[in-house]
Amino acid sequence: MTSLREYVSRYDRGRRGLAIAGAYALLVLLVAAYVEISTRMAADSQGLEGIYLFIVTAPSSWLVMLLPVADVLPSEVYLALLVGVGLLQAWVVWLLTRGRRVAHHPRQPG
């Protein structure tokens, strides 16, 4: 099984790509946690905290908003759908920022 360090070293800009995509994925997860906690804890919350998640996951969240399932799905499922779209975007960012595959990547002992 390859380690994350070994996998990232296969690409010429792998470390930078991982930092960018990982930071974006972490941001999506933190904003989703904030939205979930703030809507559950505050009794007078109107759920407007979800706008932050729409902003962070844009432009894919715009496509999700156009789906006719927004009124049918429970809010937890819709939140999970937005988080999934955000993590999919993080994967695309990884693909775009990692660079080309190095023909010969150094193998570290141990």
Coordinates of N, CA and C in Angstrom, one line a residue:
M1 N 0.8 -1.2 0.0 CA 0.0 0.0 0.0 C 0.9 1.2 0.0
T2 N 0.6 2.2 -0.9 CA 1.4 3.4 -1.0 C 0.9 4.4 0.0
S3 N 1.9 5.2 0.6 CA 1.5 6.2 1.5 C 1.1 7.5 0.7
L4 N 0.5 8.4 1.4 CA 0.1 9.6 0.7 C 1.3 10.4 0.2
R5 N 2.4 10.4 1.0 CA 3.6 11.1 0.5 C 4.2 10.5 -0.8
E6 N 4.2 9.2 -0.8 CA 4.7 8.5 -2.0 C 3.7 8.8 -3.2
Y7 N 2.4 8.8 -3.0 CA 1.5 9.0 -4.1 C 1.6 10.4 -4.6
V8 N 1.8 11.4 -3.7 CA 1.9 12.8 -4.1 C 3.2 13.0 -4.9
S9 N 4.2 12.3 -4.5 CA 5.5 12.5 -5.2 C 5.5 12.0 -6.6
R10 N 4.5 11.4 -7.0 CA 4.4 10.9 -8.4 C 4.2 12.0 -9.4
Y11 N 3.8 13.2 -8.9 CA 3.4 14.3 -9.8 C 4.4 15.5 -9.5
D12 N 4.7 16.2 -10.6 CA 5.7 17.3 -10.4 C 5.2 18.4 -9.5
R13 N 4.0 18.7 -9.4 CA 3.5 19.7 -8.5 C 2.5 19.1 -7.5
G14 N 2.8 17.9 -7.1 CA 1.9 17.1 -6.2 C 1.7 17.7 -4.8
R15 N 2.8 18.2 -4.2 CA 2.6 18.8 -2.9 C 1.8 20.0 -2.9
R16 N 2.1 20.9 -3.9 CA 1.3 22.1 -4.0 C -0.2 21.8 -4.3
G17 N -0.4 20.9 -5.2 CA -1.8 20.5 -5.5 C -2.5 19.9 -4.3
L18 N -1.8 19.1 -3.5 CA -2.5 18.5 -2.3 C -2.8 19.6 -1.3
A19 N -1.9 20.6 -1.2 CA -2.1 21.7 -0.2 C -3.4 22.5 -0.7
I20 N -3.5 22.8 -1.9 CA -4.6 23.6 -2.4 C -5.9 22.8 -2.3
A21 N -5.9 21.6 -2.9 CA -7.1 20.8 -2.9 C -7.5 20.3 -1.5
G22 N -6.5 20.0 -0.7 CA -6.8 19.6 0.7 C -7.4 20.8 1.5
A23 N -6.8 22.0 1.3 CA -7.3 23.1 2.1 C -8.8 23.4 1.6
Y24 N -9.1 23.3 0.4 CA -10.4 23.5 -0.1 C -11.4 22.5 0.4
A25 N -11.0 21.2 0.5 CA -11.9 20.2 1.0 C -12.1 20.4 2.5
L26 N -11.1 20.8 3.2 CA -11.2 21.1 4.6 C -12.1 22.3 4.9
L27 N -12.1 23.3 4.0 CA -12.9 24.4 4.1 C -14.4 24.0 3.9
V28 N -14.6 23.2 2.9 CA -16.0 22.7 2.7 C -16.5 21.9 3.9
L29 N -15.7 21.1 4.5 CA -16.2 20.3 5.6 C -16.4 21.2 6.8
L30 N -15.5 22.1 7.0 CA -15.7 23.0 8.2 C -16.9 23.9 8.1
V31 N -17.2 24.4 6.9 CA -18.4 25.2 6.6 C -19.6 24.4 6.8
A32 N -19.6 23.2 6.3 CA -20.8 22.3 6.5 C -21.0 22.0 7.9
A33 N -19.9 21.7 8.7 CA -20.1 21.5 10.1 C -20.7 22.7 10.8
Y34 N -20.2 23.9 10.4 CA -20.7 25.2 11.0 C -22.2 25.3 10.7
V35 N -22.6 25.0 9.5 CA -24.0 25.2 9.1 C -24.8 24.2 9.9
E36 N -24.4 23.0 10.0 CA -25.2 22.0 10.7 C -25.3 22.3 12.2
I37 N -24.2 22.7 12.8 CA -24.2 23.0 14.3 C -25.0 24.3 14.5
S38 N -24.9 25.3 13.7 CA -25.6 26.6 14.0 C -27.1 26.4 13.8
T39 N -27.5 25.6 12.8 CA -28.9 25.5 12.6 C -29.6 24.6 13.7
R40 N -28.8 23.7 14.2 CA -29.3 22.8 15.3 C -29.3 23.5 16.6
M41 N -28.3 24.2 16.9 CA -28.1 24.8 18.3 C -29.0 26.1 18.5
A42 N -29.1 26.9 17.5 CA -29.9 28.1 17.7 C -31.3 27.9 17.4
A43 N -32.2 28.1 18.4 CA -33.6 27.9 18.3 C -34.3 28.9 17.3
D44 N -33.7 30.1 17.2 CA -34.3 31.1 16.3 C -33.6 31.1 15.0
S45 N -32.9 30.1 14.6 CA -32.2 30.1 13.3 C -33.2 29.9 12.2
Q46 N -33.0 30.7 11.1 CA -33.8 30.5 10.0 C -33.1 29.7 8.9
G47 N -32.0 29.2 9.2 CA -31.2 28.4 8.2 C -30.5 29.2 7.2
L48 N -30.3 30.5 7.4 CA -29.6 31.3 6.4 C -28.1 31.1 6.4
E49 N -27.6 30.3 7.4 CA -26.2 30.0 7.5 C -25.8 29.1 6.3
G50 N -26.8 28.5 5.7 CA -26.5 27.6 4.5 C -26.0 28.4 3.3
I51 N -26.2 29.7 3.3 CA -25.7 30.5 2.2 C -24.2 30.4 2.1
Y52 N -23.5 30.3 3.3 CA -22.1 30.1 3.3 C -21.6 28.9 2.5
L53 N -22.4 27.8 2.7 CA -22.0 26.6 2.0 C -22.3 26.7 0.5
F54 N -23.3 27.5 0.1 CA -23.5 27.7 -1.3 C -22.4 28.5 -1.9
I55 N -21.9 29.5 -1.2 CA -20.8 30.3 -1.6 C -19.5 29.5 -1.8
V56 N -19.2 28.7 -0.8 CA -18.0 27.9 -0.8 C -18.0 26.9 -1.9
T57 N -19.1 26.3 -2.2 CA -19.2 25.2 -3.2 C -19.6 25.7 -4.5
A58 N -19.7 27.0 -4.7 CA -20.0 27.5 -6.1 C -18.9 27.2 -7.0
P59 N -19.1 26.9 -8.2 CA -20.3 27.0 -9.0 C -21.1 25.8 -9.1
S60 N -20.7 24.7 -8.5 CA -21.4 23.4 -8.6 C -22.7 23.5 -7.8
S61 N -22.7 24.3 -6.7 CA -24.0 24.5 -5.9 C -25.1 25.1 -6.7
W62 N -24.7 25.9 -7.7 CA -25.7 26.6 -8.6 C -26.4 25.5 -9.4
L63 N -25.7 24.5 -9.8 CA -26.3 23.4 -10.6 C -27.2 22.6 -9.7
V64 N -26.8 22.4 -8.4 CA -27.6 21.6 -7.5 C -28.9 22.4 -7.2
M65 N -28.8 23.7 -7.1 CA -30.0 24.5 -6.8 C -31.0 24.3 -7.9
L66 N -30.6 24.1 -9.2 CA -31.5 23.9 -10.3 C -32.2 22.6 -10.3
L67 N -31.7 21.6 -9.6 CA -32.4 20.3 -9.5 C -33.7 20.4 -8.9
P68 N -34.7 19.7 -9.4 CA -36.1 19.8 -8.9 C -36.3 19.0 -7.6
V69 N -35.2 18.6 -6.9 CA -35.3 17.8 -5.7 C -35.1 18.7 -4.4
A70 N -35.0 20.0 -4.5 CA -34.7 20.8 -3.3 C -35.9 20.8 -2.4
D71 N -37.1 20.8 -2.8 CA -38.2 20.8 -2.0 C -38.6 19.4 -1.5
V72 N -38.1 18.3 -2.2 CA -38.5 17.0 -1.8 C -37.6 16.4 -0.8
L73 N -36.3 16.7 -0.9 CA -35.3 16.0 0.0 C -35.3 16.7 1.4
P74 N -35.0 15.9 2.4 CA -34.8 16.4 3.7 C -33.6 17.3 3.7
S75 N -33.5 18.2 4.7 CA -32.4 19.2 4.7 C -31.1 18.5 4.9
E76 N -31.0 17.4 5.7 CA -29.8 16.7 5.9 C -29.3 16.1 4.6
V77 N -30.1 15.5 3.8 CA -29.7 14.9 2.5 C -29.2 16.0 1.6
Y78 N -29.9 17.2 1.6 CA -29.5 18.3 0.7 C -28.2 18.8 1.2
L79 N -27.9 18.9 2.5 CA -26.6 19.3 3.0 C -25.5 18.3 2.6
A80 N -25.8 17.0 2.7 CA -24.9 16.0 2.2 C -24.6 16.1 0.7
L81 N -25.6 16.4 0.0 CA -25.5 16.6 -1.5 C -24.5 17.7 -1.8
L82 N -24.7 18.8 -1.1 CA -23.8 20.0 -1.3 C -22.4 19.7 -0.8
V83 N -22.2 19.0 0.3 CA -20.9 18.6 0.7 C -20.2 17.7 -0.3
G84 N -21.0 16.7 -0.8 CA -20.5 15.8 -1.9 C -20.0 16.5 -3.1
V85 N -20.8 17.5 -3.5 CA -20.4 18.3 -4.7 C -19.2 19.1 -4.4
G86 N -19.1 19.7 -3.2 CA -17.9 20.4 -2.8 C -16.6 19.5 -2.8
L87 N -16.8 18.3 -2.3 CA -15.6 17.4 -2.3 C -15.3 16.9 -3.7
L88 N -16.3 16.8 -4.5 CA -16.0 16.5 -5.9 C -15.2 17.6 -6.6
Q89 N -15.6 18.8 -6.3 CA -14.8 20.0 -6.8 C -13.4 20.0 -6.2
A90 N -13.2 19.6 -5.0 CA -11.8 19.5 -4.4 C -11.0 18.4 -5.2
W91 N -11.7 17.4 -5.6 CA -11.0 16.3 -6.4 C -10.6 16.9 -7.8
V92 N -11.5 17.7 -8.4 CA -11.2 18.3 -9.7 C -10.0 19.3 -9.5
V93 N -10.0 20.0 -8.4 CA -8.9 21.0 -8.1 C -7.6 20.2 -8.0
W94 N -7.6 19.0 -7.4 CA -6.4 18.2 -7.2 C -6.0 17.8 -8.6
L95 N -6.9 17.4 -9.5 CA -6.5 16.9 -10.8 C -5.9 18.1 -11.6
L96 N -6.4 19.3 -11.4 CA -5.9 20.4 -12.2 C -4.6 21.0 -11.7
T97 N -4.3 20.8 -10.4 CA -3.2 21.5 -9.8 C -2.0 20.5 -9.5
R98 N -2.2 19.2 -9.7 CA -1.1 18.3 -9.3 C 0.0 18.2 -10.4
G99 N -0.3 18.7 -11.6 CA 0.7 18.7 -12.6 C 0.8 17.3 -13.3
R100 N 1.8 17.2 -14.1 CA 2.0 16.0 -14.9 C 2.7 14.9 -14.0
R101 N 2.4 13.7 -14.4 CA 3.0 12.5 -13.7 C 4.5 12.5 -14.1
V102 N 5.3 12.3 -13.1 CA 6.7 12.2 -13.3 C 7.0 10.8 -13.8
A103 N 7.9 10.7 -14.8 CA 8.2 9.4 -15.4 C 8.9 8.5 -14.4
H104 N 9.8 9.1 -13.6 CA 10.5 8.3 -12.6 C 10.4 9.0 -11.3
H105 N 9.6 8.5 -10.4 CA 9.6 9.2 -9.1 C 10.5 8.4 -8.1
P106 N 11.2 9.2 -7.2 CA 12.1 8.6 -6.3 C 11.4 7.7 -5.3
R107 N 12.0 6.6 -5.1 CA 11.4 5.6 -4.1 C 12.2 5.8 -2.8
Q108 N 11.5 6.1 -1.7 CA 12.2 6.3 -0.5 C 12.2 5.0 0.3
P109 N 13.4 4.7 0.9 CA 13.5 3.4 1.6 C 12.7 3.5 2.9
G110 N 12.2 2.3 3.3 CA 11.6 2.2 4.6 C 10.2 2.4 4.6

